[in-house]
Amino acid sequence: MIYGTGKKKVKIMVSAIACVLAAQTFTGCGKESSVTGGGETIVLHILENDTAKSEGYLEELLNAFNEAYKDKGIQAVDANMDEYTDLAANGPYGYGPDVLYQANDKLMTYAEDKHILSLAIEDFECYEYVPEEAWDAFKIVLDGETYYCGVPVNIQEPMLFYRADMMPENWEEEWDDDGNGVADFFENWNDLYAYSSYLRENDTSSNKDSRYGFMASLNNLYLSSQFIFSYGGYVFGQNDDGTLDSTDVGFSAGNTAYGMNALKQMAALMNEGCIDDTITLNRYEKVASGAYFCAVSTPDTYGLFVEKLALKYEEEGLSASDAQAKAEENLCMIEMPALMPADGDLSTDSADMGEDDWVNTIVMGGVNGYGISSYTEHREACIEFVDFATSYEMIKLRADTLGIAPTRSDVAQEQGGLTDMIFNSLSEGRIYLMPSIKAVDQIWVPMQTIMSDIAKDAFRERNGETVKYPDLNSLQSALETADKNVYDAIYTLSD
Amino acid sequence: MDKKSLRKSSFPVKASALIMGSGQLMYKQWVKGLLYLLVFAATVVYMILMGAEDIVGFFTLGTEEADPWLGTSGDDSVIMLLRGLLAFFIIIAFFAVHFSNIRDILEIDKKVRAGKPVPGFVKSVSIFMDRKFYIVALILPVAGVLVFNILPIVFMILIAFTNYGGDTVPPKLVDWIGFGNFVKILSLSDIKSTFFKILAWNILWAVLSTFINYFGGLFLALLLNKKCVKGKAFWRAFPILAYAVPGFITMLAFKFMFSYGGPINYYITSAGGSAVGFLDIDAGIKAKLIGLFVNAWISIPTSMLLATGILSNMNTDLYEAASIDGASKWKQFIKITLPFVIFSTTPVLITSFIGNFNNFGIFYFLRGGLYMDGYFLASDTDLLINWLYNLSIDNNYYGIGAAVSLIIFIITSIFSLTVYVRSSAYRREDTFR
């Protein structure tokens, strides 16, 4: 037989081959060693927002940092990623930025699962200049311990945008009852409602669609949050230890039904565009054309309002530079009127209202800041970068370049004007900070749906259709349903 | 090979049954033996180094949670599930190769016992390629399908049996929960009622849209096939243009057109009417009809082109004969055109139905961002695929999402197989040959 002729030889050969193969396979599976070593430059990938990139701030920041740290072998570069890149999905597998700049609600969703580092905030140079409220936006309690996972940079809140030349000619006589040099309709919502009514009544166009007062997407929780938070509504309640309790959803708390009544009244002075995102899309050109007296937006869209207004002036014959200068001079951005009617009735004449008839306007806002990825290989270098990026010089440069409202008190005071006002609003509790927990993701769509439905009621009434929310009880019930929807979205499937 | 025949077999056969390729080497089938041995050694090494651990991991889905703050890596349940699955695939592949190894050594052994020459490696390959060319031709596509289709599908199916999602996402550890997700879908009242409401609308939508698109396309094709129509190429260009525009651009354009700030409402209000909420919270049936219309706009050109091609192959003698027999135009359409077109397009009709059943874009782009009363994380126009998206992407309920997609898969599979097997395209394959 064949196998019998060289049996031993064949067996030895088979064994030898098997051993060689096995040895080779074992050798090939060895782990590659790290190539880091002394003398090499540490490269940090920085994720900034698109505006900071397009306006050139990021480049200036990186250049300044790289110049300052070239002797320490640290270099920062643009991470070149989408500004909302998912660190939770990419970070554990070695992708994603080392340092990221995002709003507190977004950044802190990473904190719960420890995708961003907790920081010893007292070690940052900016620590003593930033108010506690801003630091709290990045606070998280895990296993009974308090951690801070971000360094605040600036505050965001919805603002009112209008054209100065669209103010009524006689506003100082007719619309400034207290004579303080600020039009009443920028001080309280009843006068803003009254002025909006006046504009609607005097709209002489054939389809009555050319003159509006206050305009906003009323289905947008962020832009129309004053109708909820000014009346005692809240997103999540608090536990005894001060942490957020996402089982307690509070959009129906306090007198929020009054706020919804005010929202409905305001909707009646707008067009149906307030039910969907039409106004959010067309507010820039409509403010520029004068069709909207004022519209709500965030400070980072100031440039878009100016751009559309400048374009209008160019069409009217001005040169590009003159048009830009005139648009910048004419376009104003202010905070929302500070007072809302306590009973939610915007139609009451403000002259008949006493001090107790008002509540303070509270809007939803956010604090943007830097976080450090837990998956970075250069933690210390990242801390150095964040410290540098939140220094006085860099925050001032950021404020000058991007028009942001900084959380650093020294820069805010120096900038003065609106920046200082926004800073004070945060300190004085007139900005309701977006909760910094993951569950906040579940509030937007249910609230968008209910706010859209309530705003639509104004048009149901106008069109002779059945009104869904005729009284405060039905509004209260709708808000309670919204609370339940948010709760269900968070908890129904999570057990 | 049973135990008895193995006991009676020669030593090389026993050796190969124990260590792949060793018997072949004993019969001096060097290349073949080495290849088998290589596979054997690689599998053994893989099992020792990773495979065994991956299989254990598949069942435990991890025991140590990572702590990114402390830099402890811990276990990643999702990766463990994937690696465990891969290990099972490798084991199945190993047994397939082992089976071929035993068949091969038995063949060699038989030839040796019969005193016949055993062909060398090149000769064996040549014979194999000649006799079993289909295996050679299909091995790469099958491997591709296994890796890129079967593996992800099995992975998705397995996810449906875990609690992956919500707060349980890596670095937290995922667990097996059996049919827990399916029980939730069918027992939690909110989810159950939402599921059945959406399923009913989804089936209606799929039937209606498939019908409209198919017969809309056929109608256009027949119309443009008429001899009396002048400038056919010109008229055919319009649907093709609609088809050439990317679908989501068309959907966004229609969303704008039907919005409160869009041109349709502009003309309505300019004419003194009240703006109509075509897609808003009260839209209901209006939004559903607009969805059908937009879907028809996007899909009819495809059906038209398909029908135009099929109609060009029609035998015109049939119509002449039918006319002589006194058949009306409608009768000719029902008895000649329609059976021929349906016969040729049954598989396309099925894929069109499945496509419409799983049509994500239409209502996502036209009416996304609404959760209606009586629906759990969905609106009254959402299809199962939109609900699946809301659950798994917007709300991170991956396990529930996988369970819903498994249900969609079962429904669409049963439907397609039933329709296809019962269709004349399958039962009377050679009718029009």
mmCIF file of N, CA, C and O in Angstrom, chain A residues 10-11 13-14 17 21 25-26 29 93 113-118 142 147 149 207 272-273 276 278 374-375 379 442 445-446 448-449 453 456 460 463 484 488-490 492-493 495, chain B residues 11-12 25-26 30 34 37-38 45 49 67-69 76 79 169-172 184 188 190-191 259-261 269-270 274-275 280-282 369-371 373 376-377 391 395 397 400:
data_model
loop_
_atom_site.group_PDB
_atom_site.id
_atom_site.type_symbol
_atom_site.label_atom_id
_atom_site.label_comp_id
_atom_site.label_asym_id
_atom_site.label_seq_id
_atom_site.Cartn_x
_atom_site.Cartn_y
_atom_site.Cartn_z
ATOM 1 N N VAL A 10 6.301 10.163 5.953
ATOM 2 C CA VAL A 10 5.115 10.969 5.702
ATOM 3 C C VAL A 10 4.563 11.551 6.998
ATOM 4 O O VAL A 10 4.226 12.737 7.088
ATOM 5 N N LYS A 11 4.530 10.708 8.043
ATOM 6 C CA LYS A 11 4.002 11.180 9.332
ATOM 7 C C LYS A 11 4.829 12.335 9.879
ATOM 8 O O LYS A 11 4.304 13.319 10.395
ATOM 9 N N MET A 13 6.610 14.356 8.153
ATOM 10 C CA MET A 13 6.389 15.527 7.301
ATOM 11 C C MET A 13 5.081 16.250 7.670
ATOM 12 O O MET A 13 5.037 17.470 7.795
ATOM 13 N N VAL A 14 4.040 15.434 7.870
ATOM 14 C CA VAL A 14 2.728 16.000 8.237
ATOM 15 C C VAL A 14 2.826 16.767 9.549
ATOM 16 O O VAL A 14 2.361 17.901 9.671
ATOM 17 N N ILE A 17 4.798 20.048 9.077
ATOM 18 C CA ILE A 17 4.023 21.094 8.379
ATOM 19 C C ILE A 17 2.977 21.697 9.307
ATOM 20 O O ILE A 17 2.801 22.917 9.361
ATOM 21 N N LEU A 21 2.798 25.575 10.320
ATOM 22 C CA LEU A 21 1.578 26.362 10.066
ATOM 23 C C LEU A 21 1.042 26.993 11.339
ATOM 24 O O LEU A 21 0.690 28.168 11.381
ATOM 25 N N THR A 25 0.805 30.949 12.219
ATOM 26 C CA THR A 25 -0.479 31.586 12.530
ATOM 27 C C THR A 25 -0.414 32.316 13.862
ATOM 28 O O THR A 25 -0.905 33.427 14.006
ATOM 29 N N PHE A 26 0.223 31.649 14.838
ATOM 30 C CA PHE A 26 0.363 32.291 16.159
ATOM 31 C C PHE A 26 1.135 33.596 16.051
ATOM 32 O O PHE A 26 0.765 34.608 16.607
ATOM 33 N N CYS A 29 -0.735 36.637 14.672
ATOM 34 C CA CYS A 29 -1.813 37.230 15.458
ATOM 35 C C CYS A 29 -1.321 38.147 16.563
ATOM 36 O O CYS A 29 -2.104 38.640 17.363
ATOM 37 N N TYR A 93 -14.486 53.202 19.088
ATOM 38 C CA TYR A 93 -13.749 52.459 18.056
ATOM 39 C C TYR A 93 -12.573 53.260 17.493
ATOM 40 O O TYR A 93 -12.050 52.957 16.424
ATOM 41 N N ASP A 113 -22.967 58.278 29.680
ATOM 42 C CA ASP A 113 -22.262 57.023 29.411
ATOM 43 C C ASP A 113 -20.744 57.217 29.420
ATOM 44 O O ASP A 113 -20.007 56.369 28.906
ATOM 45 N N LYS A 114 -20.325 58.354 29.943
ATOM 46 C CA LYS A 114 -18.905 58.657 30.133
ATOM 47 C C LYS A 114 -18.106 58.727 28.831
ATOM 48 O O LYS A 114 -16.932 58.381 28.805
ATOM 49 N N HIS A 115 -18.770 59.148 27.756
ATOM 50 C CA HIS A 115 -18.029 59.279 26.497
ATOM 51 C C HIS A 115 -17.186 60.554 26.501
ATOM 52 O O HIS A 115 -16.287 60.692 25.687
ATOM 53 N N ILE A 116 -17.533 61.516 27.393
ATOM 54 C CA ILE A 116 -16.658 62.681 27.546
ATOM 55 C C ILE A 116 -16.140 62.694 28.989
ATOM 56 O O ILE A 116 -16.806 62.201 29.901
ATOM 57 N N LEU A 117 -14.972 63.278 29.136
ATOM 58 C CA LEU A 117 -14.289 63.214 30.441
ATOM 59 C C LEU A 117 -14.915 64.154 31.461
ATOM 60 O O LEU A 117 -15.437 65.215 31.105
ATOM 61 N N SER A 118 -14.839 63.755 32.717
ATOM 62 C CA SER A 118 -15.164 64.712 33.776
ATOM 63 C C SER A 118 -13.903 65.549 33.999
ATOM 64 O O SER A 118 -12.786 65.052 33.846
ATOM 65 N N LEU A 142 -23.389 61.142 39.061
ATOM 66 C CA LEU A 142 -23.338 59.699 38.805
ATOM 67 C C LEU A 142 -22.959 58.987 40.099
ATOM 68 O O LEU A 142 -21.949 59.358 40.724
ATOM 69 N N TYR A 147 -20.065 65.561 38.928
ATOM 70 C CA TYR A 147 -18.965 65.754 37.976
ATOM 71 C C TYR A 147 -19.326 66.896 37.034
ATOM 72 O O TYR A 147 -20.502 67.146 36.771
ATOM 73 N N CYS A 149 -18.542 68.072 33.080
ATOM 74 C CA CYS A 149 -17.997 67.454 31.868
ATOM 75 C C CYS A 149 -17.815 68.432 30.715
ATOM 76 O O CYS A 149 -17.631 68.015 29.577
ATOM 77 N N ASN A 207 -54.969 90.554 -0.264
ATOM 78 C CA ASN A 207 -55.207 89.296 0.473
ATOM 79 C C ASN A 207 -54.788 89.401 1.945
ATOM 80 O O ASN A 207 -54.629 88.385 2.619
ATOM 81 N N GLU A 272 -50.911 80.939 8.697
ATOM 82 C CA GLU A 272 -50.774 79.514 9.014
ATOM 83 C C GLU A 272 -49.315 79.056 8.999
ATOM 84 O O GLU A 272 -49.006 77.939 9.429
ATOM 85 N N GLY A 273 -48.445 79.916 8.499
ATOM 86 C CA GLY A 273 -47.014 79.574 8.486
ATOM 87 C C GLY A 273 -46.463 79.346 9.881
ATOM 88 O O GLY A 273 -45.408 78.715 10.043
ATOM 89 N N ASP A 276 -46.249 75.386 10.890
ATOM 90 C CA ASP A 276 -45.111 74.539 10.487
ATOM 91 C C ASP A 276 -43.840 75.392 10.499
ATOM 92 O O ASP A 276 -43.797 76.426 11.167
ATOM 93 N N THR A 278 -42.595 77.236 8.170
ATOM 94 C CA THR A 278 -42.566 78.253 7.107
ATOM 95 C C THR A 278 -41.890 79.541 7.585
ATOM 96 O O THR A 278 -41.017 80.085 6.904
ATOM 97 N N SER A 374 -13.483 60.939 25.969
ATOM 98 C CA SER A 374 -12.836 59.975 26.872
ATOM 99 C C SER A 374 -11.885 59.062 26.120
ATOM 100 O O SER A 374 -11.090 58.360 26.723
ATOM 101 N N TYR A 375 -12.012 59.061 24.816
ATOM 102 C CA TYR A 375 -11.213 58.129 24.015
ATOM 103 C C TYR A 375 -9.953 58.787 23.460
ATOM 104 O O TYR A 375 -9.246 58.187 22.671
ATOM 105 N N ARG A 379 -5.017 63.216 27.009
ATOM 106 C CA ARG A 379 -5.925 63.947 27.898
ATOM 107 C C ARG A 379 -5.341 65.283 28.353
ATOM 108 O O ARG A 379 -6.013 66.312 28.337
ATOM 109 N N GLN A 442 -36.208 63.296 23.891
ATOM 110 C CA GLN A 442 -37.575 62.812 23.663
ATOM 111 C C GLN A 442 -38.634 63.903 23.806
ATOM 112 O O GLN A 442 -39.820 63.619 23.618
ATOM 113 N N VAL A 445 -40.368 66.260 19.635
ATOM 114 C CA VAL A 445 -41.475 65.949 18.715
ATOM 115 C C VAL A 445 -42.843 65.995 19.416
ATOM 116 O O VAL A 445 -43.777 66.600 18.888
ATOM 117 N N PRO A 446 -43.004 65.415 20.616
ATOM 118 C CA PRO A 446 -44.315 65.542 21.271
ATOM 119 C C PRO A 446 -44.711 67.005 21.510
ATOM 120 O O PRO A 446 -45.872 67.379 21.313
ATOM 121 N N GLN A 448 -43.589 69.656 19.824
ATOM 122 C CA GLN A 448 -43.822 70.282 18.521
ATOM 123 C C GLN A 448 -45.246 69.968 18.054
ATOM 124 O O GLN A 448 -45.957 70.838 17.550
ATOM 125 N N THR A 449 -45.668 68.726 18.272
ATOM 126 C CA THR A 449 -47.000 68.316 17.842
ATOM 127 C C THR A 449 -48.078 69.088 18.599
ATOM 128 O O THR A 449 -49.002 69.629 17.992
ATOM 129 N N ASP A 453 -50.658 71.963 17.225
ATOM 130 C CA ASP A 453 -52.101 71.712 17.302
ATOM 131 C C ASP A 453 -52.827 72.885 17.974
ATOM 132 O O ASP A 453 -53.901 73.296 17.530
ATOM 133 N N LYS A 456 -52.854 75.856 15.685
ATOM 134 C CA LYS A 456 -53.803 75.601 14.590
ATOM 135 C C LYS A 456 -55.233 75.969 14.999
ATOM 136 O O LYS A 456 -56.061 76.320 14.159
ATOM 137 N N ARG A 460 -58.564 77.214 13.009
ATOM 138 C CA ARG A 460 -59.825 76.453 12.987
ATOM 139 C C ARG A 460 -60.976 77.428 13.275
ATOM 140 O O ARG A 460 -62.004 77.399 12.618
ATOM 141 N N ASN A 463 -61.604 79.727 10.366
ATOM 142 C CA ASN A 463 -62.225 79.052 9.208
ATOM 143 C C ASN A 463 -63.572 78.431 9.532
ATOM 144 O O ASN A 463 -64.136 77.703 8.715
ATOM 145 N N LYS A 484 -47.436 63.078 29.121
ATOM 146 C CA LYS A 484 -47.525 61.617 29.100
ATOM 147 C C LYS A 484 -46.787 61.067 27.878
ATOM 148 O O LYS A 484 -46.077 60.056 27.966
ATOM 149 N N ASP A 488 -43.848 58.511 28.054
ATOM 150 C CA ASP A 488 -43.934 57.219 27.360
ATOM 151 C C ASP A 488 -42.740 57.019 26.425
ATOM 152 O O ASP A 488 -42.199 55.919 26.313
ATOM 153 N N ALA A 489 -42.385 58.112 25.733
ATOM 154 C CA ALA A 489 -41.261 58.002 24.794
ATOM 155 C C ALA A 489 -39.976 57.632 25.531
ATOM 156 O O ALA A 489 -39.137 56.899 25.013
ATOM 157 N N ILE A 490 -39.857 58.113 26.776
ATOM 158 C CA ILE A 490 -38.629 57.826 27.536
ATOM 159 C C ILE A 490 -38.691 56.439 28.169
ATOM 160 O O ILE A 490 -37.720 55.681 28.132
ATOM 161 N N THR A 492 -41.550 53.841 28.194
ATOM 162 C CA THR A 492 -42.363 52.674 27.830
ATOM 163 C C THR A 492 -41.511 51.487 27.412
ATOM 164 O O THR A 492 -41.778 50.346 27.770
ATOM 165 N N LEU A 493 -40.477 51.770 26.644
ATOM 166 C CA LEU A 493 -39.702 50.654 26.104
ATOM 167 C C LEU A 493 -38.387 50.423 26.821
ATOM 168 O O LEU A 493 -37.624 49.538 26.458
ATOM 169 N N ASP A 495 -37.790 49.545 29.941
ATOM 170 C CA ASP A 495 -37.705 48.576 31.042
ATOM 171 C C ASP A 495 -37.046 47.275 30.590
ATOM 172 O O ASP A 495 -37.206 46.863 29.466
ATOM 173 N N PHE B 11 -6.504 3.511 7.409
ATOM 174 C CA PHE B 11 -5.905 4.466 8.347
ATOM 175 C C PHE B 11 -5.910 5.901 7.809
ATOM 176 O O PHE B 11 -6.246 6.838 8.542
ATOM 177 N N PRO B 12 -5.557 6.110 6.515
ATOM 178 C CA PRO B 12 -5.582 7.500 6.023
ATOM 179 C C PRO B 12 -6.972 8.122 6.120
ATOM 180 O O PRO B 12 -7.091 9.309 6.415
ATOM 181 N N LEU B 25 -2.249 13.532 2.466
ATOM 182 C CA LEU B 25 -0.782 13.595 2.464
ATOM 183 C C LEU B 25 -0.197 12.177 2.481
ATOM 184 O O LEU B 25 0.831 11.916 1.841
ATOM 185 N N MET B 26 -0.844 11.283 3.223
ATOM 186 C CA MET B 26 -0.359 9.902 3.273
ATOM 187 C C MET B 26 -0.440 9.244 1.891
ATOM 188 O O MET B 26 0.360 8.400 1.555
ATOM 189 N N TRP B 30 -0.050 15.943 -2.141
ATOM 190 C CA TRP B 30 0.611 16.976 -1.348
ATOM 191 C C TRP B 30 -0.150 18.303 -1.302
ATOM 192 O O TRP B 30 -0.412 18.826 -0.218
ATOM 193 N N LEU B 34 -2.097 19.593 1.846
ATOM 194 C CA LEU B 34 -1.614 20.808 2.528
ATOM 195 C C LEU B 34 -2.718 21.846 2.680
ATOM 196 O O LEU B 34 -2.822 22.506 3.713
ATOM 197 N N LEU B 37 -4.994 20.719 5.346
ATOM 198 C CA LEU B 37 -4.303 20.846 6.631
ATOM 199 C C LEU B 37 -4.210 22.314 7.059
ATOM 200 O O LEU B 37 -4.352 22.649 8.235
ATOM 201 N N LEU B 38 -3.997 23.158 6.055
ATOM 202 C CA LEU B 38 -3.922 24.599 6.329
ATOM 203 C C LEU B 38 -5.247 25.098 6.922
ATOM 204 O O LEU B 38 -5.266 25.827 7.926
ATOM 205 N N VAL B 45 -6.277 27.001 15.316
ATOM 206 C CA VAL B 45 -5.614 28.170 15.923
ATOM 207 C C VAL B 45 -6.636 29.271 16.209
ATOM 208 O O VAL B 45 -6.628 29.880 17.280
ATOM 209 N N LEU B 49 -7.361 30.787 19.814
ATOM 210 C CA LEU B 49 -7.073 32.193 20.107
ATOM 211 C C LEU B 49 -8.322 33.050 20.298
ATOM 212 O O LEU B 49 -8.372 33.909 21.157
ATOM 213 N N ASP B 67 -15.325 51.357 31.426
ATOM 214 C CA ASP B 67 -15.431 52.662 32.070
ATOM 215 C C ASP B 67 -14.461 53.597 31.354
ATOM 216 O O ASP B 67 -13.263 53.606 31.648
ATOM 217 N N PRO B 68 -14.994 54.381 30.383
ATOM 218 C CA PRO B 68 -14.098 55.233 29.602
ATOM 219 C C PRO B 68 -13.337 56.241 30.465
ATOM 220 O O PRO B 68 -12.247 56.656 30.114
ATOM 221 N N TRP B 69 -13.905 56.664 31.586
ATOM 222 C CA TRP B 69 -13.208 57.625 32.434
ATOM 223 C C TRP B 69 -11.954 57.004 33.051
ATOM 224 O O TRP B 69 -10.936 57.658 33.209
ATOM 225 N N ASP B 76 -17.686 44.882 24.843
ATOM 226 C CA ASP B 76 -18.630 45.562 23.968
ATOM 227 C C ASP B 76 -19.614 44.513 23.462
ATOM 228 O O ASP B 76 -19.292 43.693 22.596
ATOM 229 N N ILE B 79 -20.262 44.110 19.628
ATOM 230 C CA ILE B 79 -19.119 43.512 18.922
ATOM 231 C C ILE B 79 -19.023 42.021 19.275
ATOM 232 O O ILE B 79 -18.729 41.178 18.412
ATOM 233 N N VAL B 169 -27.028 50.896 25.841
ATOM 234 C CA VAL B 169 -26.147 50.958 24.675
ATOM 235 C C VAL B 169 -24.717 50.942 25.198
ATOM 236 O O VAL B 169 -24.463 51.399 26.319
ATOM 237 N N PRO B 170 -23.788 50.365 24.415
ATOM 238 C CA PRO B 170 -22.401 50.325 24.889
ATOM 239 C C PRO B 170 -21.946 51.709 25.335
ATOM 240 O O PRO B 170 -22.350 52.684 24.713
ATOM 241 N N PRO B 171 -21.203 51.830 26.422
ATOM 242 C CA PRO B 171 -20.481 50.749 27.100
ATOM 243 C C PRO B 171 -21.330 49.888 28.046
ATOM 244 O O PRO B 171 -20.797 48.960 28.635
ATOM 245 N N LYS B 172 -22.625 50.195 28.225
ATOM 246 C CA LYS B 172 -23.435 49.320 29.078
ATOM 247 C C LYS B 172 -23.584 47.965 28.390
ATOM 248 O O LYS B 172 -23.559 47.871 27.162
ATOM 249 N N LYS B 184 -43.492 42.866 24.020
ATOM 250 C CA LYS B 184 -43.797 44.287 24.230
ATOM 251 C C LYS B 184 -44.675 44.814 23.099
ATOM 252 O O LYS B 184 -45.654 45.520 23.340
ATOM 253 N N LEU B 188 -48.011 45.603 25.150
ATOM 254 C CA LEU B 188 -48.185 46.968 25.670
ATOM 255 C C LEU B 188 -49.257 47.661 24.836
ATOM 256 O O LEU B 188 -49.130 47.758 23.610
ATOM 257 N N ASP B 190 -50.334 50.672 24.142
ATOM 258 C CA ASP B 190 -49.999 51.777 23.235
ATOM 259 C C ASP B 190 -49.307 51.259 21.985
ATOM 260 O O ASP B 190 -49.630 51.645 20.859
ATOM 261 N N ILE B 191 -48.336 50.384 22.219
ATOM 262 C CA ILE B 191 -47.529 49.897 21.096
ATOM 263 C C ILE B 191 -48.364 48.970 20.222
ATOM 264 O O ILE B 191 -48.305 49.033 18.998
ATOM 265 N N SER B 259 -46.969 73.232 1.547
ATOM 266 C CA SER B 259 -46.873 73.848 2.885
ATOM 267 C C SER B 259 -47.696 75.139 2.914
ATOM 268 O O SER B 259 -48.152 75.619 1.875
ATOM 269 N N TYR B 260 -47.826 75.698 4.116
ATOM 270 C CA TYR B 260 -48.594 76.941 4.234
ATOM 271 C C TYR B 260 -47.938 78.088 3.477
ATOM 272 O O TYR B 260 -48.604 78.979 2.989
ATOM 273 N N GLY B 261 -46.600 78.056 3.399
ATOM 274 C CA GLY B 261 -45.902 79.142 2.713
ATOM 275 C C GLY B 261 -45.660 78.825 1.248
ATOM 276 O O GLY B 261 -44.979 79.579 0.549
ATOM 277 N N THR B 269 -54.932 81.646 -1.164
ATOM 278 C CA THR B 269 -55.204 82.856 -0.357
ATOM 279 C C THR B 269 -55.309 84.098 -1.241
ATOM 280 O O THR B 269 -56.085 85.002 -0.958
ATOM 281 N N SER B 270 -54.535 84.110 -2.333
ATOM 282 C CA SER B 270 -54.629 85.254 -3.248
ATOM 283 C C SER B 270 -56.003 85.337 -3.874
ATOM 284 O O SER B 270 -56.501 86.421 -4.187
ATOM 285 N N SER B 274 -59.145 80.429 2.197
ATOM 286 C CA SER B 274 -58.340 80.220 3.407
ATOM 287 C C SER B 274 -57.261 79.191 3.111
ATOM 288 O O SER B 274 -57.500 78.247 2.339
ATOM 289 N N ALA B 275 -56.089 79.403 3.727
ATOM 290 C CA ALA B 275 -54.984 78.454 3.512
ATOM 291 C C ALA B 275 -55.416 77.053 3.952
ATOM 292 O O ALA B 275 -56.166 76.899 4.916
ATOM 293 N N ASP B 280 -50.582 69.282 7.527
ATOM 294 C CA ASP B 280 -50.430 69.569 8.956
ATOM 295 C C ASP B 280 -51.134 68.517 9.832
ATOM 296 O O ASP B 280 -51.549 67.468 9.346
ATOM 297 N N ILE B 281 -51.263 68.839 11.099
ATOM 298 C CA ILE B 281 -51.735 67.835 12.059
ATOM 299 C C ILE B 281 -53.166 67.351 11.779
ATOM 300 O O ILE B 281 -53.534 66.224 12.081
ATOM 301 N N ASP B 282 -53.984 68.224 11.155
ATOM 302 C CA ASP B 282 -55.366 67.842 10.855
ATOM 303 C C ASP B 282 -55.508 67.216 9.467
ATOM 304 O O ASP B 282 -56.619 66.860 9.062
ATOM 305 N N GLY B 369 -41.783 64.410 11.840
ATOM 306 C CA GLY B 369 -41.799 65.289 13.015
ATOM 307 C C GLY B 369 -43.157 65.466 13.654
ATOM 308 O O GLY B 369 -43.418 66.488 14.280
ATOM 309 N N LEU B 370 -44.051 64.495 13.512
ATOM 310 C CA LEU B 370 -45.347 64.565 14.197
ATOM 311 C C LEU B 370 -45.590 63.252 14.937
ATOM 312 O O LEU B 370 -45.438 62.177 14.356
ATOM 313 N N TYR B 371 -45.936 63.346 16.222
ATOM 314 C CA TYR B 371 -46.418 62.178 16.954
ATOM 315 C C TYR B 371 -47.880 62.472 17.293
ATOM 316 O O TYR B 371 -48.176 63.394 18.038
ATOM 317 N N ASP B 373 -51.891 61.849 18.621
ATOM 318 C CA ASP B 373 -52.620 61.203 19.717
ATOM 319 C C ASP B 373 -53.062 59.817 19.254
ATOM 320 O O ASP B 373 -53.529 59.648 18.124
ATOM 321 N N PHE B 376 -48.072 55.647 19.194
ATOM 322 C CA PHE B 376 -46.873 55.678 20.021
ATOM 323 C C PHE B 376 -45.671 56.008 19.127
ATOM 324 O O PHE B 376 -45.277 55.213 18.273
ATOM 325 N N LEU B 377 -45.130 57.205 19.316
ATOM 326 C CA LEU B 377 -43.978 57.693 18.552
ATOM 327 C C LEU B 377 -44.216 57.589 17.048
ATOM 328 O O LEU B 377 -43.333 57.174 16.285
ATOM 329 N N LEU B 391 -38.419 54.563 16.116
ATOM 330 C CA LEU B 391 -38.045 53.758 17.282
ATOM 331 C C LEU B 391 -36.546 53.561 17.377
ATOM 332 O O LEU B 391 -35.944 53.745 18.432
ATOM 333 N N ASN B 395 -35.119 57.290 18.590
ATOM 334 C CA ASN B 395 -35.273 56.998 20.015
ATOM 335 C C ASN B 395 -34.386 55.872 20.514
ATOM 336 O O ASN B 395 -34.523 55.436 21.665
ATOM 337 N N TYR B 397 -34.285 52.716 20.232
ATOM 338 C CA TYR B 397 -34.782 51.409 20.660
ATOM 339 C C TYR B 397 -34.441 50.363 19.593
ATOM 340 O O TYR B 397 -35.301 49.913 18.843
ATOM 341 N N ILE B 400 -36.325 46.784 19.803
ATOM 342 C CA ILE B 400 -37.711 46.857 19.345
ATOM 343 C C ILE B 400 -37.741 47.081 17.835
ATOM 344 O O ILE B 400 -38.529 46.466 17.103
#
